[in-house]
């Protein structure tokens, strides 16, 4: 089968979670661990997975990014992922900052419903990411380091 990677998947609820779950054929061949926002859909969908529950982080509360990054640094040192993957929202910001500090590569996955300008978390995380995975060809021109992966579902 090849090398098993330690993958840290970072998600909130809703479409972001669905996009990361659509990658299951890839991540289930490895050693996944999750950082997720506790919500009814995340609790059900991630039942049986290793999950570190975190509160959602609004990019409007910039002072909360520092403690979130500190918690993420401790988590990344403990879990020692080979790669971090996220599709969005504020919970990913601290994790992507910590990954950059620890030189852990990260991948930003643009959600399929993203058609316009990226939000604050997406702009920051995509700058920190080694690559930005997009599902729509139209996003290739506007996302630096974009790689077209096509529709996930």
JSON list of C-alpha atoms in Angstrom, two decimals:
[
{"chain": "A", "resi": 1, "resn": "UNK", "atom": "CA", "xyz": [0.00, 0.00, 0.00]},
{"chain": "A", "resi": 2, "resn": "UNK", "atom": "CA", "xyz": [2.86, 2.42, 0.58]},
{"chain": "A", "resi": 3, "resn": "UNK", "atom": "CA", "xyz": [3.54, 4.84, 3.36]},
{"chain": "A", "resi": 4, "resn": "UNK", "atom": "CA", "xyz": [0.79, 5.73, 5.81]},
{"chain": "A", "resi": 5, "resn": "UNK", "atom": "CA", "xyz": [0.72, 9.47, 6.52]},
{"chain": "A", "resi": 6, "resn": "UNK", "atom": "CA", "xyz": [-0.49, 11.15, 9.67]},
{"chain": "A", "resi": 7, "resn": "UNK", "atom": "CA", "xyz": [-3.16, 13.55, 8.42]},
{"chain": "A", "resi": 8, "resn": "UNK", "atom": "CA", "xyz": [-4.71, 16.31, 10.50]},
{"chain": "A", "resi": 9, "resn": "UNK", "atom": "CA", "xyz": [-8.10, 17.30, 9.06]},
{"chain": "A", "resi": 10, "resn": "UNK", "atom": "CA", "xyz": [-9.55, 20.60, 10.30]},
{"chain": "A", "resi": 11, "resn": "UNK", "atom": "CA", "xyz": [-13.27, 21.27, 9.94]},
{"chain": "A", "resi": 12, "resn": "UNK", "atom": "CA", "xyz": [-16.28, 23.17, 11.07]},
{"chain": "A", "resi": 13, "resn": "UNK", "atom": "CA", "xyz": [-19.78, 21.91, 10.35]},
{"chain": "A", "resi": 14, "resn": "UNK", "atom": "CA", "xyz": [-21.79, 22.01, 7.15]},
{"chain": "A", "resi": 15, "resn": "UNK", "atom": "CA", "xyz": [-20.28, 22.09, 3.66]},
{"chain": "A", "resi": 16, "resn": "UNK", "atom": "CA", "xyz": [-16.72, 22.27, 4.93]},
{"chain": "A", "resi": 17, "resn": "UNK", "atom": "CA", "xyz": [-17.22, 18.95, 6.69]},
{"chain": "A", "resi": 18, "resn": "UNK", "atom": "CA", "xyz": [-18.85, 17.43, 3.61]},
{"chain": "A", "resi": 19, "resn": "UNK", "atom": "CA", "xyz": [-15.87, 18.38, 1.45]},
{"chain": "A", "resi": 20, "resn": "UNK", "atom": "CA", "xyz": [-13.41, 16.74, 3.83]},
{"chain": "A", "resi": 21, "resn": "UNK", "atom": "CA", "xyz": [-15.62, 13.66, 4.18]},
{"chain": "A", "resi": 22, "resn": "UNK", "atom": "CA", "xyz": [-15.64, 13.40, 0.36]},
{"chain": "A", "resi": 23, "resn": "UNK", "atom": "CA", "xyz": [-11.87, 12.88, 0.60]},
{"chain": "A", "resi": 24, "resn": "UNK", "atom": "CA", "xyz": [-12.46, 9.74, 2.71]},
{"chain": "A", "resi": 25, "resn": "UNK", "atom": "CA", "xyz": [-11.15, 7.32, 0.04]},
{"chain": "A", "resi": 26, "resn": "UNK", "atom": "CA", "xyz": [-7.82, 9.11, 0.37]},
{"chain": "A", "resi": 27, "resn": "UNK", "atom": "CA", "xyz": [-7.55, 9.81, 4.09]},
{"chain": "A", "resi": 28, "resn": "UNK", "atom": "CA", "xyz": [-8.93, 6.49, 5.31]},
{"chain": "A", "resi": 29, "resn": "UNK", "atom": "CA", "xyz": [-5.82, 4.76, 3.86]},
{"chain": "A", "resi": 30, "resn": "UNK", "atom": "CA", "xyz": [-3.73, 6.80, 6.27]},
{"chain": "A", "resi": 31, "resn": "UNK", "atom": "CA", "xyz": [-3.84, 7.77, 9.95]},
{"chain": "A", "resi": 32, "resn": "UNK", "atom": "CA", "xyz": [-6.36, 10.62, 10.23]},
{"chain": "A", "resi": 33, "resn": "UNK", "atom": "CA", "xyz": [-7.05, 12.76, 13.25]},
{"chain": "A", "resi": 34, "resn": "UNK", "atom": "CA", "xyz": [-9.51, 15.62, 13.30]},
{"chain": "A", "resi": 35, "resn": "UNK", "atom": "CA", "xyz": [-9.76, 19.10, 14.76]},
{"chain": "A", "resi": 36, "resn": "UNK", "atom": "CA", "xyz": [-13.44, 19.98, 14.52]},
{"chain": "A", "resi": 37, "resn": "UNK", "atom": "CA", "xyz": [-16.06, 22.38, 15.78]},
{"chain": "A", "resi": 38, "resn": "UNK", "atom": "CA", "xyz": [-18.60, 20.50, 17.89]},
{"chain": "A", "resi": 39, "resn": "UNK", "atom": "CA", "xyz": [-22.00, 20.56, 16.18]},
{"chain": "A", "resi": 40, "resn": "UNK", "atom": "CA", "xyz": [-24.68, 17.92, 15.65]},
{"chain": "A", "resi": 41, "resn": "UNK", "atom": "CA", "xyz": [-23.46, 17.05, 12.15]},
{"chain": "A", "resi": 42, "resn": "UNK", "atom": "CA", "xyz": [-19.78, 16.86, 13.12]},
{"chain": "A", "resi": 43, "resn": "UNK", "atom": "CA", "xyz": [-20.54, 14.68, 16.13]},
{"chain": "A", "resi": 44, "resn": "UNK", "atom": "CA", "xyz": [-22.49, 12.20, 13.98]},
{"chain": "A", "resi": 45, "resn": "UNK", "atom": "CA", "xyz": [-20.18, 12.23, 10.95]},
{"chain": "A", "resi": 46, "resn": "UNK", "atom": "CA", "xyz": [-17.00, 11.90, 13.01]},
{"chain": "A", "resi": 47, "resn": "UNK", "atom": "CA", "xyz": [-18.25, 9.22, 15.41]},
{"chain": "A", "resi": 48, "resn": "UNK", "atom": "CA", "xyz": [-15.50, 6.64, 15.74]},
{"chain": "A", "resi": 49, "resn": "UNK", "atom": "CA", "xyz": [-12.79, 9.04, 14.54]},
{"chain": "A", "resi": 50, "resn": "UNK", "atom": "CA", "xyz": [-10.08, 10.60, 16.70]},
{"chain": "A", "resi": 51, "resn": "UNK", "atom": "CA", "xyz": [-11.32, 14.16, 17.22]},
{"chain": "A", "resi": 52, "resn": "UNK", "atom": "CA", "xyz": [-10.01, 17.18, 19.11]},
{"chain": "A", "resi": 53, "resn": "UNK", "atom": "CA", "xyz": [-13.00, 19.47, 19.61]},
{"chain": "A", "resi": 54, "resn": "UNK", "atom": "CA", "xyz": [-12.37, 23.19, 19.30]},
{"chain": "A", "resi": 55, "resn": "UNK", "atom": "CA", "xyz": [-14.63, 26.25, 19.35]},
{"chain": "A", "resi": 56, "resn": "UNK", "atom": "CA", "xyz": [-15.24, 28.12, 16.12]},
{"chain": "A", "resi": 57, "resn": "UNK", "atom": "CA", "xyz": [-12.96, 31.10, 15.77]},
{"chain": "A", "resi": 58, "resn": "UNK", "atom": "CA", "xyz": [-14.22, 34.24, 14.10]},
{"chain": "A", "resi": 59, "resn": "UNK", "atom": "CA", "xyz": [-11.57, 36.12, 12.19]},
{"chain": "A", "resi": 60, "resn": "UNK", "atom": "CA", "xyz": [-13.14, 39.29, 13.57]},
{"chain": "A", "resi": 61, "resn": "UNK", "atom": "CA", "xyz": [-11.82, 38.43, 17.02]},
{"chain": "A", "resi": 62, "resn": "UNK", "atom": "CA", "xyz": [-8.16, 38.61, 16.12]},
{"chain": "A", "resi": 63, "resn": "UNK", "atom": "CA", "xyz": [-6.97, 38.43, 19.72]},
{"chain": "A", "resi": 64, "resn": "UNK", "atom": "CA", "xyz": [-8.40, 34.89, 19.96]},
{"chain": "A", "resi": 65, "resn": "UNK", "atom": "CA", "xyz": [-6.04, 33.78, 17.18]},
{"chain": "A", "resi": 66, "resn": "UNK", "atom": "CA", "xyz": [-3.06, 33.85, 19.55]},
{"chain": "A", "resi": 67, "resn": "UNK", "atom": "CA", "xyz": [-4.43, 31.37, 22.12]},
{"chain": "A", "resi": 68, "resn": "UNK", "atom": "CA", "xyz": [-5.84, 29.24, 19.28]},
{"chain": "A", "resi": 69, "resn": "UNK", "atom": "CA", "xyz": [-2.40, 29.12, 17.67]},
{"chain": "A", "resi": 70, "resn": "UNK", "atom": "CA", "xyz": [-0.79, 28.21, 21.01]},
{"chain": "A", "resi": 71, "resn": "UNK", "atom": "CA", "xyz": [-3.27, 25.33, 21.48]},
{"chain": "A", "resi": 72, "resn": "UNK", "atom": "CA", "xyz": [-2.65, 24.23, 17.89]},
{"chain": "A", "resi": 73, "resn": "UNK", "atom": "CA", "xyz": [1.14, 24.25, 18.44]},
{"chain": "A", "resi": 74, "resn": "UNK", "atom": "CA", "xyz": [0.73, 21.91, 21.41]},
{"chain": "A", "resi": 75, "resn": "UNK", "atom": "CA", "xyz": [-1.65, 19.68, 19.44]},
{"chain": "A", "resi": 76, "resn": "UNK", "atom": "CA", "xyz": [0.64, 19.48, 16.39]},
{"chain": "A", "resi": 77, "resn": "UNK", "atom": "CA", "xyz": [3.62, 18.63, 18.58]},
{"chain": "A", "resi": 78, "resn": "UNK", "atom": "CA", "xyz": [1.61, 15.84, 20.22]},
{"chain": "A", "resi": 79, "resn": "UNK", "atom": "CA", "xyz": [0.00, 14.45, 17.03]},
{"chain": "A", "resi": 80, "resn": "UNK", "atom": "CA", "xyz": [3.01, 15.06, 14.73]},
{"chain": "A", "resi": 81, "resn": "UNK", "atom": "CA", "xyz": [1.03, 15.16, 11.45]},
{"chain": "A", "resi": 82, "resn": "UNK", "atom": "CA", "xyz": [2.73, 14.85, 8.09]},
{"chain": "A", "resi": 83, "resn": "UNK", "atom": "CA", "xyz": [0.16, 17.17, 6.52]},
{"chain": "A", "resi": 84, "resn": "UNK", "atom": "CA", "xyz": [-2.72, 19.42, 7.58]},
{"chain": "A", "resi": 85, "resn": "UNK", "atom": "CA", "xyz": [-5.82, 19.64, 5.37]},
{"chain": "A", "resi": 86, "resn": "UNK", "atom": "CA", "xyz": [-8.77, 22.00, 5.81]},
{"chain": "A", "resi": 87, "resn": "UNK", "atom": "CA", "xyz": [-11.64, 23.39, 3.84]},
{"chain": "A", "resi": 88, "resn": "UNK", "atom": "CA", "xyz": [-12.42, 26.29, 6.00]},
{"chain": "A", "resi": 89, "resn": "UNK", "atom": "CA", "xyz": [-13.61, 28.66, 8.60]},
{"chain": "A", "resi": 90, "resn": "UNK", "atom": "CA", "xyz": [-11.87, 30.27, 11.51]},
{"chain": "A", "resi": 91, "resn": "UNK", "atom": "CA", "xyz": [-11.00, 27.08, 13.37]},
{"chain": "A", "resi": 92, "resn": "UNK", "atom": "CA", "xyz": [-8.35, 26.42, 10.70]},
{"chain": "A", "resi": 93, "resn": "UNK", "atom": "CA", "xyz": [-6.51, 29.73, 11.16]},
{"chain": "A", "resi": 94, "resn": "UNK", "atom": "CA", "xyz": [-4.65, 28.84, 14.36]},
{"chain": "A", "resi": 95, "resn": "UNK", "atom": "CA", "xyz": [-3.86, 25.35, 13.05]},
{"chain": "A", "resi": 96, "resn": "UNK", "atom": "CA", "xyz": [-2.44, 26.69, 9.77]},
{"chain": "A", "resi": 97, "resn": "UNK", "atom": "CA", "xyz": [-0.35, 29.28, 11.63]},
{"chain": "A", "resi": 98, "resn": "UNK", "atom": "CA", "xyz": [1.01, 26.57, 13.94]},
{"chain": "A", "resi": 99, "resn": "UNK", "atom": "CA", "xyz": [1.68, 24.26, 11.00]},
{"chain": "A", "resi": 100, "resn": "UNK", "atom": "CA", "xyz": [3.68, 26.99, 9.27]},
{"chain": "A", "resi": 101, "resn": "UNK", "atom": "CA", "xyz": [5.72, 27.63, 12.44]},
{"chain": "A", "resi": 102, "resn": "UNK", "atom": "CA", "xyz": [6.48, 23.90, 12.76]},
{"chain": "A", "resi": 103, "resn": "UNK", "atom": "CA", "xyz": [7.08, 23.50, 9.00]},
{"chain": "A", "resi": 104, "resn": "UNK", "atom": "CA", "xyz": [4.25, 21.03, 8.58]},
{"chain": "A", "resi": 105, "resn": "UNK", "atom": "CA", "xyz": [2.85, 21.29, 5.03]},
{"chain": "A", "resi": 106, "resn": "UNK", "atom": "CA", "xyz": [-0.79, 22.25, 4.76]},
{"chain": "A", "resi": 107, "resn": "UNK", "atom": "CA", "xyz": [-3.38, 22.02, 2.00]},
{"chain": "A", "resi": 108, "resn": "UNK", "atom": "CA", "xyz": [-6.32, 24.39, 1.68]},
{"chain": "A", "resi": 109, "resn": "UNK", "atom": "CA", "xyz": [-9.40, 22.94, 0.00]},
{"chain": "A", "resi": 110, "resn": "UNK", "atom": "CA", "xyz": [-11.77, 25.53, -1.47]},
{"chain": "A", "resi": 111, "resn": "UNK", "atom": "CA", "xyz": [-15.34, 24.40, -0.92]},
{"chain": "A", "resi": 112, "resn": "UNK", "atom": "CA", "xyz": [-17.40, 23.78, -4.03]},
{"chain": "A", "resi": 113, "resn": "UNK", "atom": "CA", "xyz": [-19.91, 26.48, -3.14]},
{"chain": "A", "resi": 114, "resn": "UNK", "atom": "CA", "xyz": [-17.13, 29.11, -3.17]},
{"chain": "A", "resi": 115, "resn": "UNK", "atom": "CA", "xyz": [-17.60, 31.10, -6.35]},
{"chain": "A", "resi": 116, "resn": "UNK", "atom": "CA", "xyz": [-16.68, 34.66, -5.38]},
{"chain": "A", "resi": 117, "resn": "UNK", "atom": "CA", "xyz": [-13.97, 36.30, -3.35]},
{"chain": "A", "resi": 118, "resn": "UNK", "atom": "CA", "xyz": [-12.48, 34.22, -0.57]},
{"chain": "A", "resi": 119, "resn": "UNK", "atom": "CA", "xyz": [-13.37, 34.97, 3.04]},
{"chain": "A", "resi": 120, "resn": "UNK", "atom": "CA", "xyz": [-10.84, 36.14, 5.62]},
{"chain": "A", "resi": 121, "resn": "UNK", "atom": "CA", "xyz": [-9.96, 32.65, 6.90]},
{"chain": "A", "resi": 122, "resn": "UNK", "atom": "CA", "xyz": [-9.61, 31.34, 3.35]},
{"chain": "A", "resi": 123, "resn": "UNK", "atom": "CA", "xyz": [-7.36, 34.23, 2.33]},
{"chain": "A", "resi": 124, "resn": "UNK", "atom": "CA", "xyz": [-5.05, 33.72, 5.29]},
{"chain": "A", "resi": 125, "resn": "UNK", "atom": "CA", "xyz": [-4.97, 29.92, 5.22]},
{"chain": "A", "resi": 126, "resn": "UNK", "atom": "CA", "xyz": [-4.48, 29.75, 1.46]},
{"chain": "A", "resi": 127, "resn": "UNK", "atom": "CA", "xyz": [-1.42, 32.01, 1.83]},
{"chain": "A", "resi": 128, "resn": "UNK", "atom": "CA", "xyz": [-0.01, 29.67, 4.45]},
{"chain": "A", "resi": 129, "resn": "UNK", "atom": "CA", "xyz": [-0.81, 26.52, 2.47]},
{"chain": "A", "resi": 130, "resn": "UNK", "atom": "CA", "xyz": [1.61, 24.63, 0.26]},
{"chain": "A", "resi": 131, "resn": "UNK", "atom": "CA", "xyz": [-1.22, 24.27, -2.27]},
{"chain": "A", "resi": 132, "resn": "UNK", "atom": "CA", "xyz": [-4.82, 25.36, -2.72]},
{"chain": "A", "resi": 133, "resn": "UNK", "atom": "CA", "xyz": [-7.10, 22.61, -4.00]},
{"chain": "A", "resi": 134, "resn": "UNK", "atom": "CA", "xyz": [-9.99, 23.96, -6.08]},
{"chain": "A", "resi": 135, "resn": "UNK", "atom": "CA", "xyz": [-13.05, 22.21, -7.43]},
{"chain": "A", "resi": 136, "resn": "UNK", "atom": "CA", "xyz": [-13.94, 24.74, -10.14]},
{"chain": "A", "resi": 137, "resn": "UNK", "atom": "CA", "xyz": [-11.70, 25.62, -13.10]},
{"chain": "A", "resi": 138, "resn": "UNK", "atom": "CA", "xyz": [-12.80, 29.26, -12.80]},
{"chain": "A", "resi": 139, "resn": "UNK", "atom": "CA", "xyz": [-10.90, 29.54, -9.49]},
{"chain": "A", "resi": 140, "resn": "UNK", "atom": "CA", "xyz": [-7.52, 28.63, -10.97]},
{"chain": "A", "resi": 141, "resn": "UNK", "atom": "CA", "xyz": [-6.80, 32.18, -12.08]},
{"chain": "A", "resi": 142, "resn": "UNK", "atom": "CA", "xyz": [-7.69, 33.81, -8.77]},
{"chain": "A", "resi": 143, "resn": "UNK", "atom": "CA", "xyz": [-6.08, 31.38, -6.31]},
{"chain": "A", "resi": 144, "resn": "UNK", "atom": "CA", "xyz": [-2.28, 31.33, -6.12]},
{"chain": "A", "resi": 145, "resn": "UNK", "atom": "CA", "xyz": [-0.81, 27.80, -6.05]},
{"chain": "A", "resi": 146, "resn": "UNK", "atom": "CA", "xyz": [-4.19, 26.39, -7.12]},
{"chain": "A", "resi": 147, "resn": "UNK", "atom": "CA", "xyz": [-4.49, 22.77, -8.21]},
{"chain": "A", "resi": 148, "resn": "UNK", "atom": "CA", "xyz": [-7.72, 21.66, -9.88]},
{"chain": "A", "resi": 149, "resn": "UNK", "atom": "CA", "xyz": [-9.05, 18.47, -8.28]},
{"chain": "A", "resi": 150, "resn": "UNK", "atom": "CA", "xyz": [-12.57, 18.66, -9.71]},
{"chain": "A", "resi": 151, "resn": "UNK", "atom": "CA", "xyz": [-15.88, 18.27, -7.96]},
{"chain": "A", "resi": 152, "resn": "UNK", "atom": "CA", "xyz": [-15.77, 16.05, -4.90]},
{"chain": "A", "resi": 153, "resn": "UNK", "atom": "CA", "xyz": [-19.48, 15.20, -4.91]}
]
